mmCIF file with all atom_site columns, C-alpha atoms in Angstrom:
data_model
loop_
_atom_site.group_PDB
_atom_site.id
_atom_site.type_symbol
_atom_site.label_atom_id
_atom_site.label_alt_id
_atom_site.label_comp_id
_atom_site.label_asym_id
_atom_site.label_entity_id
_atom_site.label_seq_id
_atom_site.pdbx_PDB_ins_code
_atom_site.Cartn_x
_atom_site.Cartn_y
_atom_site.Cartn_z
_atom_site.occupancy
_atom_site.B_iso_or_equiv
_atom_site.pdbx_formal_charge
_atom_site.auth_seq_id
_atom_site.auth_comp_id
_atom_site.auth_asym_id
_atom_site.auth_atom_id
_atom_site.pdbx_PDB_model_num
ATOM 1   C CA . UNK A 1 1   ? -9.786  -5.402  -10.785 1.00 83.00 ? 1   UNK A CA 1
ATOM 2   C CA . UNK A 1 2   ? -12.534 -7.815  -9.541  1.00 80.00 ? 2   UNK A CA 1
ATOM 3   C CA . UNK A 1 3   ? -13.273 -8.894  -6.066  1.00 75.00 ? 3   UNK A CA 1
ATOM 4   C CA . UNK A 1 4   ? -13.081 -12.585 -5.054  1.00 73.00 ? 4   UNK A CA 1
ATOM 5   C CA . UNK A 1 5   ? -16.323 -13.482 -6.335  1.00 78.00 ? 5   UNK A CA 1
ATOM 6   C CA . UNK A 1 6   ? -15.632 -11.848 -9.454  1.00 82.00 ? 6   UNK A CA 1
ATOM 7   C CA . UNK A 1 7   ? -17.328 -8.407  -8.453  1.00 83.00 ? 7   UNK A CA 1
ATOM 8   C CA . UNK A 1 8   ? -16.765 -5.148  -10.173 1.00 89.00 ? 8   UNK A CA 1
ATOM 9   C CA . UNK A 1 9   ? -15.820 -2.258  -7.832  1.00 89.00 ? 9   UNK A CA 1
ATOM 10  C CA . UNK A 1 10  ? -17.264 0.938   -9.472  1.00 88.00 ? 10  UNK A CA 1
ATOM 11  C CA . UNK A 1 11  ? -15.109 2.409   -6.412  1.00 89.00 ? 11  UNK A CA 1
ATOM 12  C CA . UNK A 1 12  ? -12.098 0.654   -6.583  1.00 89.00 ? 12  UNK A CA 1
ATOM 13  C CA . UNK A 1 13  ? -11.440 0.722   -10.192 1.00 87.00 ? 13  UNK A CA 1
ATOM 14  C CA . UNK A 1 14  ? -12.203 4.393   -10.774 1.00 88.00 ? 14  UNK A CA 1
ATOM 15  C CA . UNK A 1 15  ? -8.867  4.822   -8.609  1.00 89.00 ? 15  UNK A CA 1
ATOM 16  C CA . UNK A 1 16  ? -7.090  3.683   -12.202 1.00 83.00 ? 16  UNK A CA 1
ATOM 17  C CA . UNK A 1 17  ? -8.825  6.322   -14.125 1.00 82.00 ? 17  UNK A CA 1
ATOM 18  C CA . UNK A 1 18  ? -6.762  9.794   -12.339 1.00 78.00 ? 18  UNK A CA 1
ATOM 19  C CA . UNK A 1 19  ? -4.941  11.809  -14.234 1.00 60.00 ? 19  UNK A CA 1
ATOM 20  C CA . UNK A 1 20  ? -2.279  11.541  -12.206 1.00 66.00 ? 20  UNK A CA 1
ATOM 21  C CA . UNK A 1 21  ? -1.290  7.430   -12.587 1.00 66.00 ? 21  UNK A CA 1
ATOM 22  C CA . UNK A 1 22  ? -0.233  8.098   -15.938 1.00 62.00 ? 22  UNK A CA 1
ATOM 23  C CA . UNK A 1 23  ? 2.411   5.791   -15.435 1.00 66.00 ? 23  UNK A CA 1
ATOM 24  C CA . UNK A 1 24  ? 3.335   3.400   -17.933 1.00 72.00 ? 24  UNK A CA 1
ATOM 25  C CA . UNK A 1 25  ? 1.333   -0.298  -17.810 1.00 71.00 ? 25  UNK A CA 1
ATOM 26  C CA . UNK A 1 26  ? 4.093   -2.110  -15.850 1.00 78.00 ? 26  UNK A CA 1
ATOM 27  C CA . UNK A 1 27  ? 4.044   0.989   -13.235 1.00 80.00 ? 27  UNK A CA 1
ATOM 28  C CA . UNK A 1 28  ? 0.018   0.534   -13.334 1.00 81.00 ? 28  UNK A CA 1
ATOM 29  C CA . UNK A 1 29  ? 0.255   -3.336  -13.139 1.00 87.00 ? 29  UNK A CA 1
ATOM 30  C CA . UNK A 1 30  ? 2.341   -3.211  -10.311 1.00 90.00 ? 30  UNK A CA 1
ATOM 31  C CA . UNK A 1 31  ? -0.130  -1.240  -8.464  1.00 90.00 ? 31  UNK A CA 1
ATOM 32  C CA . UNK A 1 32  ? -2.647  -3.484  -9.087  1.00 91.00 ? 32  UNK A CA 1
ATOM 33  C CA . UNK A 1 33  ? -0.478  -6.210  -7.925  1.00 94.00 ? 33  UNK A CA 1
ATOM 34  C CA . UNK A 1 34  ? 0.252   -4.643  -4.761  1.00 96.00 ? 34  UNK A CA 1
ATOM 35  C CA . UNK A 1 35  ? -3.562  -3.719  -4.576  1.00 96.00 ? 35  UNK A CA 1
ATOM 36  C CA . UNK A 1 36  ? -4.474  -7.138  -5.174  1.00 95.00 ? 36  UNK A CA 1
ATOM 37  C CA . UNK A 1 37  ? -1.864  -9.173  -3.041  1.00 96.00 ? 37  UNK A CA 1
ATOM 38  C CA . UNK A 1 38  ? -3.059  -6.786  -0.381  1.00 96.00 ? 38  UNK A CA 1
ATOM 39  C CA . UNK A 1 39  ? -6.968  -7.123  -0.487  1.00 96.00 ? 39  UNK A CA 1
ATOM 40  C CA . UNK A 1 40  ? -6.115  -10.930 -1.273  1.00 95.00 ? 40  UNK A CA 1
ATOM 41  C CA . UNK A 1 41  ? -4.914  -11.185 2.145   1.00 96.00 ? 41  UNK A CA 1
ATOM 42  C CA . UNK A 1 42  ? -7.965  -9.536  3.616   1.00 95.00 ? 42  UNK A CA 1
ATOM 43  C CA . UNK A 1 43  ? -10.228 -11.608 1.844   1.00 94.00 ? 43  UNK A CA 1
ATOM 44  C CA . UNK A 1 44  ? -8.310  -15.444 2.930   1.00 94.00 ? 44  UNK A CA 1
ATOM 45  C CA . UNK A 1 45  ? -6.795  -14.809 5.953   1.00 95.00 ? 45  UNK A CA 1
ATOM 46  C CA . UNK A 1 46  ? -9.061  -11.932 7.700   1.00 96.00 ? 46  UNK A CA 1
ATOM 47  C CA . UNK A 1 47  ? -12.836 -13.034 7.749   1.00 95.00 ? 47  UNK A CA 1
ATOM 48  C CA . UNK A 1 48  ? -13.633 -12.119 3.789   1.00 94.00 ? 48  UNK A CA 1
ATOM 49  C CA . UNK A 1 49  ? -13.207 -8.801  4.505   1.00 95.00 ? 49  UNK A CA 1
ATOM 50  C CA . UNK A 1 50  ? -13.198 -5.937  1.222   1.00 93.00 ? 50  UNK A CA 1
ATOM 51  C CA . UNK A 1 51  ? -10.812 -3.272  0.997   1.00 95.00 ? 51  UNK A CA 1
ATOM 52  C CA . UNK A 1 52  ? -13.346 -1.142  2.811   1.00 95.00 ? 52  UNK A CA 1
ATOM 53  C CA . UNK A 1 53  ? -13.600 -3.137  6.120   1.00 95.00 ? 53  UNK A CA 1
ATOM 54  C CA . UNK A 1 54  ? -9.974  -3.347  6.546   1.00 95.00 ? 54  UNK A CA 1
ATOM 55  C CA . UNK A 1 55  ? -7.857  -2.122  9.476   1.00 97.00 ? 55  UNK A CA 1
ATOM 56  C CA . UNK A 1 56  ? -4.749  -0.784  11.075  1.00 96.00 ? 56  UNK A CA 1
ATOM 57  C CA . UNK A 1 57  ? -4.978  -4.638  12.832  1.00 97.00 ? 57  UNK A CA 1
ATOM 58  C CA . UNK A 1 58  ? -5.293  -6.586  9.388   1.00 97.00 ? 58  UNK A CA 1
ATOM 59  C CA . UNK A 1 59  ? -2.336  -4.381  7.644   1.00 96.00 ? 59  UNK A CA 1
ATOM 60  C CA . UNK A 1 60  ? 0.022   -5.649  10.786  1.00 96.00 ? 60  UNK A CA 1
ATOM 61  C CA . UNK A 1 61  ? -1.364  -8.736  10.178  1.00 96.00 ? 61  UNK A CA 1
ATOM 62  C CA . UNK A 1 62  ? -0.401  -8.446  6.626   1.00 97.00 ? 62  UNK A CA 1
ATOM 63  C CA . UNK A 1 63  ? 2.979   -7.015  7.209   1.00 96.00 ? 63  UNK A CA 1
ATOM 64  C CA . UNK A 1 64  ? 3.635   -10.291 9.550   1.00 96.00 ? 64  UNK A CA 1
ATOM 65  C CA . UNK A 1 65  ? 2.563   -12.624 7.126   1.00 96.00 ? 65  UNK A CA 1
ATOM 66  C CA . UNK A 1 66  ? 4.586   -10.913 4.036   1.00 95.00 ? 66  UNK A CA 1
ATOM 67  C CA . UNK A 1 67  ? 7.885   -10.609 6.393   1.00 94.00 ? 67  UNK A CA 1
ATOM 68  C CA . UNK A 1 68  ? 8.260   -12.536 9.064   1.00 92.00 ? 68  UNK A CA 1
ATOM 69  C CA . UNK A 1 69  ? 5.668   -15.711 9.049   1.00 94.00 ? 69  UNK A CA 1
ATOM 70  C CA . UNK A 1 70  ? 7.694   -18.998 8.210   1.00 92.00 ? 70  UNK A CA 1
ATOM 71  C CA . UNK A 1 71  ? 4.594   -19.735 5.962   1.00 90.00 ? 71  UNK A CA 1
ATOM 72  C CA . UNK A 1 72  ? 5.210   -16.638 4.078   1.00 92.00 ? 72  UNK A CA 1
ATOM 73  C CA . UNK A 1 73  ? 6.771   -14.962 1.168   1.00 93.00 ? 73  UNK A CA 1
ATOM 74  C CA . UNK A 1 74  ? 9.718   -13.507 3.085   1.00 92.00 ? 74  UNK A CA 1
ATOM 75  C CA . UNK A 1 75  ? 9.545   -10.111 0.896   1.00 94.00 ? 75  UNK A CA 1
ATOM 76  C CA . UNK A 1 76  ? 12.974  -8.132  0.818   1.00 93.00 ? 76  UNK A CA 1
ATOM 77  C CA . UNK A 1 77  ? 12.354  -4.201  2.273   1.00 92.00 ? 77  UNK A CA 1
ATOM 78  C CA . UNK A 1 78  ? 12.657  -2.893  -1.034  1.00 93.00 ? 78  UNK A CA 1
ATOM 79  C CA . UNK A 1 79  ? 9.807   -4.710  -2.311  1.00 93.00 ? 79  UNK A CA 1
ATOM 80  C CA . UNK A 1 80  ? 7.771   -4.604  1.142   1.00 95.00 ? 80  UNK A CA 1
ATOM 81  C CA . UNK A 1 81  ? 8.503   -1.089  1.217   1.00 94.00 ? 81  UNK A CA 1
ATOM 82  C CA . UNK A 1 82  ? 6.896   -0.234  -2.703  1.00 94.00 ? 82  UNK A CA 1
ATOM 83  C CA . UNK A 1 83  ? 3.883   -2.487  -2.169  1.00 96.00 ? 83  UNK A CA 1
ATOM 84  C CA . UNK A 1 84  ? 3.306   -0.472  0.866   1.00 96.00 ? 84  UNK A CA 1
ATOM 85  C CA . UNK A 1 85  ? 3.617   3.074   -0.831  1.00 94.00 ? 85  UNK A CA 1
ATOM 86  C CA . UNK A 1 86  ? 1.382   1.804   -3.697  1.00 95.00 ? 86  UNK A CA 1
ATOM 87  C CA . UNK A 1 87  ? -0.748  0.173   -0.773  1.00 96.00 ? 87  UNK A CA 1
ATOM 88  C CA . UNK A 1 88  ? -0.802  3.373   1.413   1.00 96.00 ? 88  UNK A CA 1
ATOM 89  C CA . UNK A 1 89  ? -1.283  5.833   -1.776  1.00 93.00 ? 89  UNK A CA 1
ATOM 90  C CA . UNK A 1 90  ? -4.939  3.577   -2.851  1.00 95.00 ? 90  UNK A CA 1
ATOM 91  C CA . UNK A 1 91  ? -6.266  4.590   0.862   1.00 96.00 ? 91  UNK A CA 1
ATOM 92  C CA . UNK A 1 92  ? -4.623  7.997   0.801   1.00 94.00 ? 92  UNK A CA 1
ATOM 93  C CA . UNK A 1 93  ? -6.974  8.514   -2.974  1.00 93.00 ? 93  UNK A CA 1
ATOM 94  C CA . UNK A 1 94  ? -10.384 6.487   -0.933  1.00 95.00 ? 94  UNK A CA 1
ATOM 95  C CA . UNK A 1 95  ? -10.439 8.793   2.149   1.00 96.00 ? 95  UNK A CA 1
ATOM 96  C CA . UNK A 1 96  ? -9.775  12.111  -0.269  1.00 94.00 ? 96  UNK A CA 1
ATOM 97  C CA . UNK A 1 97  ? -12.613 10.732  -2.316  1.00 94.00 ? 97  UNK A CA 1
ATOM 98  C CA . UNK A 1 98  ? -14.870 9.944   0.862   1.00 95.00 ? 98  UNK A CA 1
ATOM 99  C CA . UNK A 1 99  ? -14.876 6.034   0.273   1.00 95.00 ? 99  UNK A CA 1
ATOM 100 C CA . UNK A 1 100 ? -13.452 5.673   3.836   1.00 95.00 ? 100 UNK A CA 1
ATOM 101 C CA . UNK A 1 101 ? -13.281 7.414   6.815   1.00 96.00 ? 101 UNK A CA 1
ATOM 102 C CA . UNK A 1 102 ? -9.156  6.261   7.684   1.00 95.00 ? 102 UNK A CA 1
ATOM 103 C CA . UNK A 1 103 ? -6.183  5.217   6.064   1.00 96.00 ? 103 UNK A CA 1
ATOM 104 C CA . UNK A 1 104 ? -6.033  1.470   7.271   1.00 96.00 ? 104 UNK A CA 1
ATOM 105 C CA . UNK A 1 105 ? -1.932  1.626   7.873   1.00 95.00 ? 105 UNK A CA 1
ATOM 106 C CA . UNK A 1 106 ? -0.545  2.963   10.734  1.00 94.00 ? 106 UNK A CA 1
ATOM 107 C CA . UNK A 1 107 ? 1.313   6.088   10.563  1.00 92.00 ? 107 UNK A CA 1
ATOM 108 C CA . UNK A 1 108 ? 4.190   7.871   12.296  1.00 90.00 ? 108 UNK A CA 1
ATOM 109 C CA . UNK A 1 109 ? 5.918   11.094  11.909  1.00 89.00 ? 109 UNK A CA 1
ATOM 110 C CA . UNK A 1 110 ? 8.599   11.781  8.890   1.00 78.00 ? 110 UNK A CA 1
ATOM 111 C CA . UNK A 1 111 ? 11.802  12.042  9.884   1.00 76.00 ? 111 UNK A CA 1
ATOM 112 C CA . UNK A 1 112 ? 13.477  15.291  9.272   1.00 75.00 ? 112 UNK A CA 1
ATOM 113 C CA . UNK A 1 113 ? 15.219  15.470  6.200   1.00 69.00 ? 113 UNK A CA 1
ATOM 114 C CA . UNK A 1 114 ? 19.074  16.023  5.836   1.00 72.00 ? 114 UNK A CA 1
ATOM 115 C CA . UNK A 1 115 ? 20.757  18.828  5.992   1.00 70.00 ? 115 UNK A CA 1
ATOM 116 C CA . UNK A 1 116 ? 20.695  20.538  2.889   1.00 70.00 ? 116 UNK A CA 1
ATOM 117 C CA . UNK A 1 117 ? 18.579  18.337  1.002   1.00 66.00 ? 117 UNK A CA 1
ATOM 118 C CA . UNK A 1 118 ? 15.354  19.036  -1.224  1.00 66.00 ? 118 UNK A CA 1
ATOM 119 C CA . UNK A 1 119 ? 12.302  18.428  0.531   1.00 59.00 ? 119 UNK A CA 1
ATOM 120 C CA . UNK A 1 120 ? 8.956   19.025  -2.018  1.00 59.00 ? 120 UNK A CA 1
ATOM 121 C CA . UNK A 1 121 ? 6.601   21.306  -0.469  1.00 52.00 ? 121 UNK A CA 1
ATOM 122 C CA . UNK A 1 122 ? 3.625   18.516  -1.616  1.00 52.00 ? 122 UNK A CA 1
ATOM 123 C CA . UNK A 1 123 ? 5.247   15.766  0.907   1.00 57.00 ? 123 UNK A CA 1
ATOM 124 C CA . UNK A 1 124 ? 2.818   14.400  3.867   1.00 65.00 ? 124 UNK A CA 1
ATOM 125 C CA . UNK A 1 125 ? 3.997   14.811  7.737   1.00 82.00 ? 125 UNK A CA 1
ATOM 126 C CA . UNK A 1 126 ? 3.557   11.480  8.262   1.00 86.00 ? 126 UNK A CA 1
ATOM 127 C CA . UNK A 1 127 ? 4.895   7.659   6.782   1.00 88.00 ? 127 UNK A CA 1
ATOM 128 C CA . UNK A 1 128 ? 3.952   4.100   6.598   1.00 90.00 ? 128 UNK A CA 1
ATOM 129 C CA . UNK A 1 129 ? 4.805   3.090   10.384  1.00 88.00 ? 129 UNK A CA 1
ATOM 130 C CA . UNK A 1 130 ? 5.292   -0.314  8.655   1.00 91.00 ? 130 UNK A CA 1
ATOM 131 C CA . UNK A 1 131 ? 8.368   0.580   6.329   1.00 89.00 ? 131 UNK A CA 1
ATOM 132 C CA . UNK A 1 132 ? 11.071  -1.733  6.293   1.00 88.00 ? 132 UNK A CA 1
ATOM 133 C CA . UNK A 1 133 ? 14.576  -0.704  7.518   1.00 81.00 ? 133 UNK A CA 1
ATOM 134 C CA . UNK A 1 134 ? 16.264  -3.191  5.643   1.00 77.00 ? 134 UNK A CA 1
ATOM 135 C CA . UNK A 1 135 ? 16.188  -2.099  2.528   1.00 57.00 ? 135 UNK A CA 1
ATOM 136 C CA . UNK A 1 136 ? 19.863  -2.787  1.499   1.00 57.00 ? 136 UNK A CA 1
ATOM 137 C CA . UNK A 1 137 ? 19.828  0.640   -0.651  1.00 53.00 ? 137 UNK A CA 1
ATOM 138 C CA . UNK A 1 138 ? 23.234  2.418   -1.487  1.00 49.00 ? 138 UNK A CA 1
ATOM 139 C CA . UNK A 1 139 ? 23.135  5.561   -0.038  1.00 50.00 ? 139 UNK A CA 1
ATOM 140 C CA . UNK A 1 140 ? 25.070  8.440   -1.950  1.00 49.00 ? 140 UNK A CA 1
ATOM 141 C CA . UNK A 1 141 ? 26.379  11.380  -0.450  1.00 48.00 ? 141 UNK A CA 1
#
């Protein structure tokens, strides 16, 4: 990925290289979408700022714009919803790796689970404050 002036981000690009993101291109390419649509943002409509100057202000900002704004895209909560896990993941991997000092998306506590359902021992207390509710999912029981 390059920044806006066609920078490299040693940083930022060494994010693609874990062993973990395995995933096949598209599932790469659509993190790097998400990645760029989000620092995109920063960089027009919030003062030129870089992925590292960003905050839990510019992400609500962000969230309006993708949403709600009559001037923007209008994004269904399925698709808000995986740019934002892809989104929140990136910041989760730059504070672990000491490129920031705070995930730039608010947070709020899980839910509890279900009764009875699976819940992996690796899963994080908290969420993306700014998930959608509208994600027109089918929900199996």
């Amino acid at each position: 990925m390059l920044s806006q002036r066609f920078e490299y981000d040693v940083a930022l690009n060494s994010y693609f290289l874990q062993a973990n993101l395995t995933a096949p291109w598209n599932g790469n390419a659509n993190r790097a979408r998400a990645l760029a649509r989000s620092f995109t943002f920063l960089h027009t409509a919030r003062g030129e700022k870089s992925w590292r100057a960003g905050t839990e202000a510019d992400h609500l900002a962000f969230h309006r714009w993708r949403r709600r704004d009559e001037a923007g895209p209008h994004v269904e909560g399925n698709t808000w919803n995986h740019e934002v896990s892809l989104v929140n993941q990136f910041y989760e991997w730059a504070v672990r790796e000491r490129y920031l000092a705070a995930v730039p998306i608010p947070h709020r506590a899980r839910r509890p689970p279900p009764m009875g359902s699976v819940v992996r021992a690796f899963d994080s207390s908290t969420v993306p404050a700014t998930y959608a509710h509208d994600e027109n999912g089918e929900r199996i029981e």
